[in-house]
CSV table of C-alpha atoms in Angstrom, one decimal:
chain,number,residue,atom,x,y,z
A,15,MET,CA,-96.9,109.6,-37.0
A,16,ARG,CA,-93.5,109.2,-35.3
A,17,PHE,CA,-91.3,112.2,-35.6
A,18,GLY,CA,-87.8,112.8,-34.3
A,19,ILE,CA,-86.3,116.0,-32.8
A,20,GLU,CA,-82.5,116.3,-32.8
A,21,ALA,CA,-82.2,117.4,-29.1
A,22,GLY,CA,-78.5,118.2,-28.6
A,23,SER,CA,-79.4,121.7,-27.5
A,24,PHE,CA,-81.9,120.6,-24.9
A,25,THR,CA,-79.6,121.4,-22.0
A,26,ASN,CA,-78.6,124.9,-23.3
A,27,PRO,CA,-79.9,127.3,-20.6
A,28,ARG,CA,-81.0,130.1,-23.0
A,29,GLY,CA,-81.6,130.6,-26.7
A,30,TYR,CA,-81.8,127.3,-28.6
A,31,GLY,CA,-82.5,125.4,-25.4
A,32,ARG,CA,-85.4,127.6,-24.4
A,33,PHE,CA,-86.9,127.2,-27.8
A,34,LEU,CA,-86.5,123.4,-27.9
A,35,ARG,CA,-87.9,122.9,-24.3
A,36,GLY,CA,-90.9,125.2,-24.9
A,37,LEU,CA,-91.7,123.7,-28.2
A,38,TYR,CA,-91.4,120.1,-27.1
A,39,ALA,CA,-93.6,120.6,-24.0
A,40,GLU,CA,-96.4,121.9,-26.3
A,41,LEU,CA,-96.0,119.2,-28.9
A,42,ALA,CA,-96.2,116.5,-26.2
A,43,LYS,CA,-99.2,118.2,-24.7
A,44,ARG,CA,-101.1,118.3,-28.0
A,45,GLY,CA,-100.5,114.6,-28.5
A,46,ARG,CA,-101.2,114.5,-32.3
A,47,HIS,CA,-98.0,112.6,-33.0
A,48,GLU,CA,-95.2,110.8,-31.2
A,49,TRP,CA,-92.2,113.1,-30.8
A,50,VAL,CA,-89.0,111.3,-30.0
A,51,LEU,CA,-86.0,113.2,-28.5
A,52,ALA,CA,-82.9,112.1,-30.5
A,53,LEU,CA,-80.0,112.6,-28.1
A,54,ASP,CA,-76.3,112.0,-28.1
A,55,SER,CA,-75.3,109.8,-25.1
A,56,PRO,CA,-73.4,112.5,-23.1
A,57,THR,CA,-76.5,114.8,-23.3
A,58,ALA,CA,-78.8,111.9,-22.4
A,59,ALA,CA,-76.7,111.1,-19.4
A,60,VAL,CA,-77.1,114.5,-17.8
A,61,LEU,CA,-80.7,115.2,-18.9
A,62,PRO,CA,-83.3,114.6,-16.2
A,63,LEU,CA,-86.1,113.3,-18.3
A,64,SER,CA,-89.3,111.5,-17.1
A,65,PRO,CA,-89.3,107.8,-18.1
A,66,GLU,CA,-92.4,108.3,-20.3
A,67,ILE,CA,-90.7,110.7,-22.6
A,68,PRO,CA,-89.6,108.8,-25.7
A,69,ARG,CA,-86.0,109.1,-26.7
A,70,HIS,CA,-83.5,107.7,-29.2
A,71,VAL,CA,-79.9,107.7,-27.8
A,72,ILE,CA,-76.9,107.7,-30.1
A,73,LEU,CA,-73.5,106.7,-28.7
A,74,SER,CA,-71.0,109.6,-28.8
A,75,LYS,CA,-67.9,110.7,-27.1
A,76,VAL,CA,-68.7,114.4,-27.1
A,77,ALA,CA,-72.0,116.2,-26.5
A,78,ALA,CA,-73.4,117.5,-29.9
A,79,PHE,CA,-73.9,121.0,-28.6
A,80,GLU,CA,-70.4,121.2,-27.1
A,81,GLY,CA,-68.8,119.8,-30.2
A,82,ALA,CA,-70.6,122.2,-32.5
A,83,ALA,CA,-69.8,125.3,-30.5
A,84,ALA,CA,-68.1,128.2,-32.4
A,85,HIS,CA,-64.7,127.5,-30.7
A,86,HIS,CA,-64.8,123.8,-31.5
A,87,ARG,CA,-64.8,121.7,-34.6
A,88,ARG,CA,-66.8,118.4,-34.8
A,89,SER,CA,-64.8,115.6,-36.4
A,90,LEU,CA,-66.0,113.9,-39.5
A,91,GLY,CA,-66.2,110.6,-37.6
A,92,SER,CA,-68.4,112.2,-34.9
A,93,MET,CA,-70.8,113.7,-37.5
A,94,LEU,CA,-71.0,110.4,-39.4
A,95,ARG,CA,-71.9,108.5,-36.2
A,96,MET,CA,-74.5,111.0,-35.4
A,97,SER,CA,-76.0,110.9,-38.9
A,98,ARG,CA,-76.1,107.1,-38.9
A,99,GLY,CA,-77.6,107.0,-35.4
A,100,LEU,CA,-80.3,109.5,-36.4
A,101,SER,CA,-81.1,107.4,-39.5
A,102,LYS,CA,-81.6,104.3,-37.3
A,103,GLY,CA,-84.5,106.1,-35.6
A,104,LYS,CA,-86.5,105.6,-38.7
A,105,PHE,CA,-88.5,108.8,-38.2
A,106,ALA,CA,-91.2,109.9,-40.6
A,107,ALA,CA,-89.4,113.3,-40.5
A,108,LEU,CA,-86.6,114.8,-38.3
A,109,LEU,CA,-86.7,118.3,-36.9
A,110,PHE,CA,-83.5,120.2,-36.4
A,111,PRO,CA,-84.3,123.0,-33.9
A,112,SER,CA,-81.3,125.0,-35.3
A,113,PRO,CA,-78.4,124.5,-37.7
A,114,HIS,CA,-76.0,124.5,-34.7
A,115,THR,CA,-76.1,120.7,-34.3
A,116,TYR,CA,-77.2,119.8,-37.8
A,117,VAL,CA,-75.8,116.8,-39.6
A,118,PRO,CA,-77.3,115.4,-42.9
A,119,VAL,CA,-79.4,112.3,-42.5
A,120,PRO,CA,-79.9,110.6,-45.9
A,121,GLY,CA,-83.2,108.8,-46.3
A,122,THR,CA,-85.0,110.9,-43.6
A,123,PRO,CA,-87.0,114.0,-44.5
A,124,GLU,CA,-85.5,117.0,-42.7
A,125,VAL,CA,-87.2,120.0,-41.2
A,126,LEU,CA,-85.0,122.9,-40.2
A,127,VAL,CA,-85.4,125.9,-37.9
A,128,ILE,CA,-83.1,128.9,-38.4
A,129,HIS,CA,-83.4,131.4,-35.6
A,130,ASP,CA,-81.5,134.3,-37.1
A,131,VAL,CA,-78.8,135.4,-39.4
A,132,THR,CA,-76.8,137.3,-36.8
A,133,ALA,CA,-73.7,135.1,-37.5
A,134,GLU,CA,-73.9,135.9,-41.2
A,135,ARG,CA,-74.4,139.7,-40.7
A,136,TYR,CA,-71.8,140.1,-37.9
A,137,PRO,CA,-69.3,137.2,-38.4
A,138,ILE,CA,-66.5,139.2,-36.8
A,139,LEU,CA,-68.6,139.5,-33.6
A,140,VAL,CA,-69.6,135.9,-33.4
A,141,PHE,CA,-66.7,133.8,-34.7
A,142,GLU,CA,-63.1,133.6,-33.7
A,143,SER,CA,-61.9,133.4,-37.4
A,144,ALA,CA,-63.1,133.9,-40.9
A,145,LEU,CA,-62.7,130.1,-41.5
A,146,ALA,CA,-65.1,129.4,-38.7
A,147,ALA,CA,-67.6,131.9,-40.2
A,148,ASP,CA,-67.3,130.2,-43.6
A,149,ARG,CA,-67.9,126.8,-42.0
A,150,TRP,CA,-71.0,128.0,-40.4
A,151,LYS,CA,-72.4,129.5,-43.6
A,152,TRP,CA,-71.5,126.3,-45.5
A,153,LYS,CA,-73.2,124.1,-43.0
A,154,THR,CA,-76.3,126.2,-42.9
A,155,SER,CA,-76.4,126.3,-46.7
A,156,VAL,CA,-76.3,122.5,-46.8
A,157,ALA,CA,-79.0,122.2,-44.2
A,158,ILE,CA,-81.2,124.6,-46.2
A,159,ARG,CA,-80.7,122.7,-49.5
A,160,ARG,CA,-81.6,119.4,-47.8
A,161,ALA,CA,-84.6,120.7,-45.8
A,162,LYS,CA,-88.1,119.8,-46.9
A,163,ARG,CA,-89.4,122.6,-44.9
A,164,ILE,CA,-87.8,125.7,-43.2
A,165,LEU,CA,-89.1,127.6,-40.2
A,166,THR,CA,-88.0,130.5,-38.2
A,167,VAL,CA,-89.1,132.4,-35.1
A,168,SER,CA,-90.0,135.9,-36.3
A,169,GLU,CA,-90.9,138.0,-39.3
A,170,HIS,CA,-87.6,139.8,-38.7
A,171,SER,CA,-85.7,136.6,-39.1
A,172,ARG,CA,-87.8,135.4,-42.1
A,173,ARG,CA,-86.8,138.5,-44.0
A,174,GLY,CA,-83.1,138.2,-43.0
A,175,ILE,CA,-82.9,134.5,-44.0
A,176,ALA,CA,-84.5,135.2,-47.3
A,177,GLU,CA,-82.1,138.0,-48.0
A,178,VAL,CA,-78.9,136.2,-46.9
A,179,TYR,CA,-79.6,132.8,-48.4
A,180,GLY,CA,-81.7,133.8,-51.4
A,181,ILE,CA,-84.8,132.0,-50.4
A,182,ASP,CA,-88.3,132.9,-51.4
A,183,PRO,CA,-89.7,134.3,-48.0
A,184,ASP,CA,-93.0,132.6,-48.7
A,185,LYS,CA,-91.2,129.3,-48.3
A,186,ILE,CA,-90.2,130.1,-44.7
A,187,VAL,CA,-92.8,129.6,-42.0
A,188,VAL,CA,-92.8,131.6,-38.8
A,189,ALA,CA,-93.1,129.5,-35.6
A,190,PRO,CA,-92.8,132.2,-32.9
A,191,GLU,CA,-91.5,131.7,-29.4
A,192,ALA,CA,-93.4,132.5,-26.2
A,193,PRO,CA,-92.7,133.1,-22.5
A,194,ASP,CA,-92.6,130.2,-20.2
A,195,PRO,CA,-95.7,130.2,-18.0
A,196,ILE,CA,-93.5,130.8,-14.9
A,197,PHE,CA,-92.9,134.3,-16.1
A,198,LEU,CA,-96.7,135.0,-16.0
A,199,ALA,CA,-97.0,133.8,-12.4
A,200,PRO,CA,-96.9,136.2,-9.4
A,201,ALA,CA,-93.4,137.3,-8.6
A,202,SER,CA,-91.5,138.3,-5.4
A,203,PRO,CA,-89.5,141.3,-6.7
A,204,PHE,CA,-85.8,141.1,-6.0
A,205,VAL,CA,-84.8,143.9,-3.5
A,206,ARG,CA,-81.5,145.8,-3.8
A,207,PRO,CA,-80.2,148.9,-2.0
A,208,ARG,CA,-80.2,150.9,-5.2
A,209,PRO,CA,-82.6,150.7,-8.2
A,210,TYR,CA,-81.3,148.6,-11.1
A,211,ILE,CA,-81.8,147.9,-14.8
A,212,LEU,CA,-81.3,144.4,-16.1
A,213,PHE,CA,-79.6,142.6,-19.0
A,214,VAL,CA,-80.3,138.9,-19.6
A,215,GLY,CA,-78.3,136.8,-22.0
A,216,GLY,CA,-74.8,135.8,-23.1
A,217,LEU,CA,-71.8,138.1,-23.3
A,218,SER,CA,-70.9,137.6,-26.9
A,219,PRO,CA,-69.7,140.8,-28.7
A,220,HIS,CA,-72.9,141.0,-30.9
A,221,LYS,CA,-74.8,141.5,-27.6
A,222,ASN,CA,-73.3,145.0,-27.7
A,223,ILE,CA,-72.8,145.4,-23.9
A,224,GLY,CA,-70.4,148.3,-24.4
A,225,VAL,CA,-73.0,150.7,-25.4
A,226,LEU,CA,-75.0,149.9,-22.3
A,227,PHE,CA,-72.0,150.6,-20.1
A,228,GLU,CA,-71.4,153.9,-21.9
A,229,ALA,CA,-75.0,154.9,-21.4
A,230,LEU,CA,-75.0,153.8,-17.7
A,231,GLU,CA,-72.0,156.0,-17.0
A,232,ARG,CA,-74.0,159.0,-18.1
A,233,VAL,CA,-77.0,158.2,-15.8
A,234,PRO,CA,-76.2,158.3,-12.1
A,235,GLY,CA,-78.5,156.7,-9.4
A,236,ILE,CA,-79.1,153.3,-11.0
A,237,ASP,CA,-77.1,150.1,-11.2
A,238,LEU,CA,-77.0,147.3,-13.7
A,239,ILE,CA,-77.4,143.5,-13.1
A,240,LEU,CA,-76.1,141.2,-15.8
A,241,ALA,CA,-77.8,137.8,-15.7
A,242,GLY,CA,-76.8,134.9,-17.9
A,243,PRO,CA,-75.0,131.6,-18.4
A,244,PHE,CA,-71.6,133.1,-17.5
A,245,LYS,CA,-70.0,130.2,-15.8
A,246,ALA,CA,-69.6,128.5,-19.2
A,247,ASP,CA,-68.5,131.7,-20.9
A,248,LEU,CA,-65.3,132.7,-18.9
A,249,PHE,CA,-63.6,134.2,-21.9
A,250,HIS,CA,-66.3,136.8,-22.6
A,251,ALA,CA,-66.9,137.3,-18.9
A,252,GLY,CA,-63.2,138.3,-18.6
A,253,GLU,CA,-63.6,140.8,-21.5
A,254,VAL,CA,-66.6,142.4,-19.8
A,255,ALA,CA,-64.8,142.6,-16.5
A,256,SER,CA,-62.0,144.6,-18.2
A,257,LEU,CA,-64.6,146.8,-19.9
A,258,ILE,CA,-66.3,147.6,-16.5
A,259,ALA,CA,-63.0,148.7,-15.1
A,260,ARG,CA,-62.2,150.8,-18.1
A,261,GLU,CA,-65.6,152.6,-18.0
A,262,ASN,CA,-65.2,153.4,-14.3
A,263,LEU,CA,-68.4,151.4,-13.4
A,264,ALA,CA,-67.0,149.3,-10.6
A,265,GLY,CA,-69.5,149.0,-7.8
A,266,ARG,CA,-72.4,149.7,-10.1
A,267,ILE,CA,-72.5,146.4,-12.0
A,268,GLU,CA,-73.3,143.0,-10.5
A,269,THR,CA,-73.3,139.7,-12.4
A,270,MET,CA,-75.6,136.7,-11.6
A,271,SER,CA,-75.0,133.4,-13.4
A,272,ASP,CA,-77.1,130.4,-14.2
A,273,LEU,CA,-80.3,131.5,-12.4
A,274,GLU,CA,-83.3,129.2,-12.1
A,275,ASP,CA,-86.4,130.5,-13.8
A,276,GLU,CA,-88.2,131.5,-10.6
A,277,ALA,CA,-85.2,133.5,-9.5
A,278,LEU,CA,-84.9,135.1,-12.9
A,279,ARG,CA,-88.6,136.1,-12.8
A,280,ASP,CA,-88.2,137.8,-9.5
A,281,LEU,CA,-85.1,139.6,-10.8
A,282,TYR,CA,-87.1,140.9,-13.7
A,283,ALA,CA,-89.9,142.0,-11.3
A,284,GLY,CA,-87.5,144.1,-9.2
A,285,ALA,CA,-85.9,145.9,-12.2
A,286,LEU,CA,-86.7,149.3,-13.5
A,287,ALA,CA,-86.4,147.9,-17.0
A,288,LEU,CA,-84.7,145.2,-19.2
A,289,VAL,CA,-82.2,146.5,-21.7
A,290,LEU,CA,-81.4,144.5,-24.8
A,291,PRO,CA,-78.8,146.4,-26.8
A,292,SER,CA,-77.9,143.6,-29.3
A,293,PHE,CA,-77.0,144.5,-32.9
A,294,ASP,CA,-79.4,141.7,-33.9
A,295,GLU,CA,-81.6,139.1,-32.3
A,296,GLY,CA,-83.8,136.6,-34.1
A,297,PHE,CA,-86.5,136.8,-31.4
A,298,GLY,CA,-85.2,138.3,-28.2
A,299,LEU,CA,-86.8,136.0,-25.6
A,300,PRO,CA,-85.6,138.1,-22.6
A,301,ALA,CA,-87.7,141.0,-23.9
A,302,VAL,CA,-90.8,138.8,-24.0
A,303,GLU,CA,-90.1,137.4,-20.6
A,304,ALA,CA,-89.7,140.9,-19.1
A,305,ALA,CA,-93.0,141.9,-20.8
A,306,ALA,CA,-94.7,138.8,-19.3
A,307,VAL,CA,-93.5,139.9,-15.8
A,308,GLY,CA,-94.7,143.4,-16.5
A,309,ILE,CA,-91.6,145.6,-16.7
A,310,PRO,CA,-90.6,147.9,-19.6
A,311,ALA,CA,-88.1,146.7,-22.2
A,312,ILE,CA,-85.5,149.1,-23.8
A,313,LEU,CA,-84.6,147.5,-27.1
A,314,SER,CA,-82.2,148.0,-30.0
A,315,ARG,CA,-84.3,148.9,-33.1
A,316,THR,CA,-82.4,146.3,-35.1
A,317,THR,CA,-83.8,143.3,-33.2
A,318,ALA,CA,-86.9,141.2,-33.8
A,319,ALA,CA,-88.1,142.1,-30.2
A,320,ALA,CA,-88.4,145.7,-31.3
A,321,GLU,CA,-90.9,144.6,-33.9
A,322,ILE,CA,-92.7,142.2,-31.6
A,323,LEU,CA,-93.3,144.7,-28.8
A,324,GLY,CA,-93.4,147.8,-31.0
A,325,LYS,CA,-94.9,150.8,-29.2
A,326,ASP,CA,-94.9,148.9,-26.0
A,327,ALA,CA,-91.2,149.2,-25.6
A,328,LEU,CA,-88.6,152.0,-25.7
A,329,LEU,CA,-86.4,151.7,-28.8
A,330,PHE,CA,-82.9,153.1,-29.6
A,331,ASP,CA,-80.1,153.0,-32.1
A,332,PRO,CA,-77.6,150.3,-30.9
A,333,GLU,CA,-74.7,152.6,-31.7
A,334,ASP,CA,-76.2,155.6,-29.9
A,335,ALA,CA,-75.3,155.6,-26.2
A,336,ALA,CA,-76.9,159.1,-25.7
A,337,GLU,CA,-80.3,157.9,-27.0
A,338,LEU,CA,-80.1,154.9,-24.7
A,339,ALA,CA,-79.2,157.1,-21.8
A,340,LEU,CA,-82.3,159.2,-22.3
A,341,HIS,CA,-84.4,156.0,-21.9
A,342,LEU,CA,-82.5,155.0,-18.8
A,343,GLU,CA,-83.3,158.5,-17.3
A,344,LEU,CA,-87.0,158.0,-18.1
A,345,VAL,CA,-87.3,154.7,-16.4
A,346,ARG,CA,-85.3,156.0,-13.4
A,347,ASP,CA,-87.5,159.1,-13.0
A,348,ASP,CA,-91.0,158.3,-14.2
A,349,ALA,CA,-92.8,155.6,-12.3
A,350,GLY,CA,-96.0,156.3,-14.3
A,351,ALA,CA,-94.3,155.7,-17.6
A,352,ARG,CA,-92.8,152.5,-16.3
A,353,ALA,CA,-96.1,151.2,-15.2
A,354,LYS,CA,-97.9,152.1,-18.5
A,355,LEU,CA,-95.2,150.5,-20.6
A,356,GLY,CA,-95.0,147.4,-18.4
A,357,GLY,CA,-98.7,146.9,-18.4
A,358,SER,CA,-99.2,147.2,-22.1
A,359,ALA,CA,-96.2,144.9,-22.8
A,360,ARG,CA,-97.6,142.3,-20.3
A,361,GLU,CA,-100.9,142.2,-22.2
A,362,LYS,CA,-99.0,141.5,-25.5
A,363,ALA,CA,-96.9,138.8,-23.8
A,364,ARG,CA,-100.0,137.1,-22.5
A,365,ALA,CA,-101.3,136.6,-26.0
A,366,MET,CA,-98.1,134.7,-27.0
A,367,THR,CA,-98.3,130.9,-26.7
A,368,TRP,CA,-96.3,127.9,-27.8
A,369,GLY,CA,-99.4,126.5,-29.5
A,370,ILE,CA,-98.7,128.7,-32.5
A,371,ALA,CA,-95.2,127.4,-32.9
A,372,ALA,CA,-96.2,123.7,-32.2
A,373,ALA,CA,-99.0,123.9,-34.9
A,374,ALA,CA,-96.5,125.3,-37.4
A,375,VAL,CA,-94.0,122.6,-36.7
A,376,GLU,CA,-96.6,119.8,-36.9
A,377,ARG,CA,-97.7,121.0,-40.3
A,378,ALA,CA,-94.1,121.3,-41.5
A,379,ALA,CA,-93.3,117.7,-40.3
A,380,GLU,CA,-96.5,116.3,-41.8
A,381,GLU,CA,-95.8,118.0,-45.1
A,382,ALA,CA,-92.1,116.9,-45.1
A,383,ALA,CA,-93.1,113.3,-44.4
A,384,GLY,CA,-95.5,113.3,-47.3
A,385,ALA,CA,-93.3,115.2,-49.7
């Protein structure tokens, strides 16, 4: 069968983009169906795809992912053009890897992936206005009503989606993420004059960086590296710079932006631990990447990653800097504990593959096409 994947997020360096790239590679490798990347023309123009990868390009003035960002508003005309263009693909079913770039496509069975309900639970930390939050929830509600099948990336998210949108959890299928194979390859640990802990991700307020800074101030002898797509996030980067100055942490925090995967793997390998202090995460891929490399993860209890790694991670209340500080002291002082946690987490990460997600997506698309 010939299925389409709305691929506006393919160029996103983390999050939705990671999911889409990992999933597509596995679907293509399995070869059960033809999977066509449906791309707006600005995204297609910058995407270095092999000629053999099937694609369906839709003329657009603005990249879908950029136009659908929280601080933008897609015009009705842009959405209509995208909808018509997707419809012309004549797909047996169309997969939307997230509600972010969703548009209704009448006449085509739709399959929807919802990664989390962070935006619904913490709208004030995600959106710039209540109106933007309402638009997001309305769009997601429309996508849910139209979808023939709904998937998500973790049991944590499955429960959250069911609760927030009133869906029977049995109707939501889990298609879990996995680390890219490069994070399981041998690393060359990044070397720095002082030991460091690592944060990987964006700087949005729901990432809860402030509690990490507060804990770090209580624990001398270690530094912090923030790694993420910061060049495209100048607003939040400025907020974080102000917070660093206010917490008297100048000289102890370094930022690294837009790293290639190999460099990120080596950065994980040199760290005492990864810290993920978010209030909520639908999956928490950095935690799984860190586990694949073999370093401990220190995780907020309220994230999916805490459930996924369980006893193979150190967990804390995202509002308790003192509890986080105790974990930072442990990874600073106890090499044996670091090695034990990193080793057990690595074994768990090795068992995660994109095959599970690809099989779930294939079934959902087949069922949607036949519904």
